[in-house]
CSV table of C-alpha atoms in Angstrom, one decimal:
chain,number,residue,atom,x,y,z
U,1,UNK,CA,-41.3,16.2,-20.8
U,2,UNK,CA,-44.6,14.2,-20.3
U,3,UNK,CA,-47.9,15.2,-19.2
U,4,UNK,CA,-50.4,13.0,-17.6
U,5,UNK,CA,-53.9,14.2,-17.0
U,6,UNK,CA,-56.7,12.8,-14.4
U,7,UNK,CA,-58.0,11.0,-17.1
U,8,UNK,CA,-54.6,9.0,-16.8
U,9,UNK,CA,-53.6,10.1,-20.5
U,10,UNK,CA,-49.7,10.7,-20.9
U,11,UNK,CA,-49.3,13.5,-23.3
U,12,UNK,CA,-45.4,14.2,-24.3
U,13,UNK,CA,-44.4,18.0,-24.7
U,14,UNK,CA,-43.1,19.1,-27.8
U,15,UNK,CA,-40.8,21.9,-28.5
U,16,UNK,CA,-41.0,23.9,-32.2
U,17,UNK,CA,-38.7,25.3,-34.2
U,18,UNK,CA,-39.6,28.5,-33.9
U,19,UNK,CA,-39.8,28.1,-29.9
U,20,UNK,CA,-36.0,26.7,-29.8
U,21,UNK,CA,-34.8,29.4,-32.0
U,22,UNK,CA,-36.3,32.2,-30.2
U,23,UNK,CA,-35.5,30.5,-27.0
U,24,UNK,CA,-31.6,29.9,-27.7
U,25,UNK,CA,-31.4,32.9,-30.5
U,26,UNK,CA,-30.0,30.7,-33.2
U,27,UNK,CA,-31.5,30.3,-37.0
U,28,UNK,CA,-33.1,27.1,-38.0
U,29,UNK,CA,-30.5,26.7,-40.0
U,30,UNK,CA,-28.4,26.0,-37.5
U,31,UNK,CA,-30.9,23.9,-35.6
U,32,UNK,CA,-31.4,21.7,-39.0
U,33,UNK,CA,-27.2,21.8,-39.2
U,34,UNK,CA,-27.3,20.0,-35.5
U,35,UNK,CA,-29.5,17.3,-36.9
U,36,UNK,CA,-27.6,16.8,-39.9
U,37,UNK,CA,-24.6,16.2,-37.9
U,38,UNK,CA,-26.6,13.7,-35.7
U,39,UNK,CA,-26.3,15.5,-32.6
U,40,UNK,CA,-29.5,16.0,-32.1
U,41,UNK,CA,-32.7,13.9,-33.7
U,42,UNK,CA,-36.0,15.4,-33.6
U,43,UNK,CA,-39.4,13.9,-34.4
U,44,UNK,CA,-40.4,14.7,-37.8
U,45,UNK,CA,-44.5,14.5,-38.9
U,46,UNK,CA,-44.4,15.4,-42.5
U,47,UNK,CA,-42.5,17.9,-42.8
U,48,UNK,CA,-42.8,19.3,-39.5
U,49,UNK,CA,-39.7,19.1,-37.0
U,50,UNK,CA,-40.7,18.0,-32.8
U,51,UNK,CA,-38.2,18.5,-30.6
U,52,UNK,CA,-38.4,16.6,-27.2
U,53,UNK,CA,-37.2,17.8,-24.1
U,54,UNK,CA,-33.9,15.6,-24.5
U,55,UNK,CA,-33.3,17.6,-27.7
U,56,UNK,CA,-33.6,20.7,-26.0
U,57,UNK,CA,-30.8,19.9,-23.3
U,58,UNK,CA,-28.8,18.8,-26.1
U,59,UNK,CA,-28.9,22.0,-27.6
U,60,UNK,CA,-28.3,24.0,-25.0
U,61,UNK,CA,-24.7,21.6,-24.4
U,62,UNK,CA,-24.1,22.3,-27.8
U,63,UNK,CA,-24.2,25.6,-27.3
U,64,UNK,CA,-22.4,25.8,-24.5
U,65,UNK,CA,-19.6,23.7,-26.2
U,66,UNK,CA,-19.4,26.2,-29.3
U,67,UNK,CA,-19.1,29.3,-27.0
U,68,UNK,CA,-16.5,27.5,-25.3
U,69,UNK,CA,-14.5,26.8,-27.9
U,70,UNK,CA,-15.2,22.8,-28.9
U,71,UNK,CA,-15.7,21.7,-32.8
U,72,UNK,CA,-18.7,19.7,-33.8
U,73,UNK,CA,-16.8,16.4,-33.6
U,74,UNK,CA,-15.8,17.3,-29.9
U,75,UNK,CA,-19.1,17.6,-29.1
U,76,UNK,CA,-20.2,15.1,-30.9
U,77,UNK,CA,-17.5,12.6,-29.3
U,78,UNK,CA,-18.5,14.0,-25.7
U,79,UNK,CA,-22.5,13.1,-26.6
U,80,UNK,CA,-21.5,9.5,-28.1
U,81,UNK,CA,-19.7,8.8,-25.0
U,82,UNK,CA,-22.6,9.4,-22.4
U,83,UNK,CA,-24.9,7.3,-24.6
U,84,UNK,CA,-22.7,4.1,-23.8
U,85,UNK,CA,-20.7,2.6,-21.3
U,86,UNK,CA,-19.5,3.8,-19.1
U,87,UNK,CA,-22.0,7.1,-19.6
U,88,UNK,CA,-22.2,10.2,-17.2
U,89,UNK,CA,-19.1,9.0,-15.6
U,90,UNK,CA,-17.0,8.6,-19.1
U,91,UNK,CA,-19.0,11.6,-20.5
U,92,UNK,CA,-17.6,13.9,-17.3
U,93,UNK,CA,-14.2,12.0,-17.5
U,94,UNK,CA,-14.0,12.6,-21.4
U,95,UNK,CA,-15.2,16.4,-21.2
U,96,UNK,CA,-12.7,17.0,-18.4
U,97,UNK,CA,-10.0,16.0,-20.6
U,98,UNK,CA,-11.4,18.2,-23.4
U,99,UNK,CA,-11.7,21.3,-21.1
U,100,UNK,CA,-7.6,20.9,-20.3
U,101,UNK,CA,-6.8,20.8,-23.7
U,102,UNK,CA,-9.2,23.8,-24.7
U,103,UNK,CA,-7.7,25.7,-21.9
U,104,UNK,CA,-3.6,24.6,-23.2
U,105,UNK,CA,-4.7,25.6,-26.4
U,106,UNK,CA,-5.7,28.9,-25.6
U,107,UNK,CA,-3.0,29.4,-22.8
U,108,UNK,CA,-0.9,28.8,-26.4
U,109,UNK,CA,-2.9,31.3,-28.3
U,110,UNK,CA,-2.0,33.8,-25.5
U,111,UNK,CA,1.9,33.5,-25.6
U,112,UNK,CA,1.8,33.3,-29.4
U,113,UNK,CA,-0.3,36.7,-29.1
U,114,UNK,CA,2.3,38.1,-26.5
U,115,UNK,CA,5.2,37.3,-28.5
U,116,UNK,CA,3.7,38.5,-31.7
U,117,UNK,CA,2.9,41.8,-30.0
U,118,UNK,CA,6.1,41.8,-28.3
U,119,UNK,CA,7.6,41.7,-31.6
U,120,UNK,CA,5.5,44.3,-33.3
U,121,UNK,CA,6.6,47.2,-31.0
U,122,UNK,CA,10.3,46.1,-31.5
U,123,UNK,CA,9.7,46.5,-35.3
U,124,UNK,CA,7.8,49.6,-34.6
U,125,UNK,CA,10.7,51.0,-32.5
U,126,UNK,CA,13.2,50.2,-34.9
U,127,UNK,CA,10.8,52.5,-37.6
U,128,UNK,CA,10.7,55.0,-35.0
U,129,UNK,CA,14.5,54.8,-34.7
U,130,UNK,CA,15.3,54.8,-38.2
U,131,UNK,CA,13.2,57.6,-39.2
U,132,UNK,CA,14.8,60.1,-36.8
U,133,UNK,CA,17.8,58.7,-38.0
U,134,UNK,CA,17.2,59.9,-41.9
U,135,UNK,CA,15.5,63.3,-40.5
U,136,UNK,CA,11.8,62.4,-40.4
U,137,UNK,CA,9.8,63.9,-38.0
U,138,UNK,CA,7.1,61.6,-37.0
């Protein structure tokens, strides 16, 4: 995010640390674990970590890909692929195909669960059963 004052000076707003954490409620750990991964790349002076507008949007995608589900090398994938050819388009085609697989996987997860509950009560029944059988009140 630039600035340009009357003077005709372009000044380009950085983001902290501190403001990104607070703003996304995340440590700076896991900020600093985002740019060791290369997903994001901040300005450094000294010591001192910038973060550009760019690097904010990122974050909040990555974000948004963690809550939904996605590893760091998904995410990472989904970024490399809307920084070259064919971009937005292969980015949107790529994450598409990511969202259908997410959503198979936890479609999975759900009959796994079911069955695995299913089969739970059965075993539980048969307790039930076999304790009256033997005399034990439950």
């Amino acid at each position: 995010m630039s600035v340009q004052y009357g003077n005709g000076t372009l000044v380009t707003k950085f983001f902290s640390i501190t403001e990104l954490t607070r703003e996304f409620g995340v440590s700076t750990r896991t900020l600093r674990f985002y740019e060791d991964e290369g997903l994001i790349h901040p300005e450094r002076r000294g010591r001192t970590r910038l973060y550009r507008a760019a690097d904010r949007r990122l974050i909040q995608e990555i974000l948004r890909g963690r809550r939904i589900g996605f590893t760091i090398a998904e995410i990472r994938e989904v970024i490399h692929v809307y920084k070259e050819p064919p971009g937005e388009i292969g980015q949107l085609k790529l994450l598409m195909k990511r969202i259908d697989e997410k959503r198979e996987e936890l479609r999975q997860k759900r009959k796994d669960i079911d069955e695995t509950l299913a089969e739970l009560d059965h075993v539980e029944e048969a307790c039930l059963t076999r304790l009256v059988e033997i005399g034990v009140g439950t």
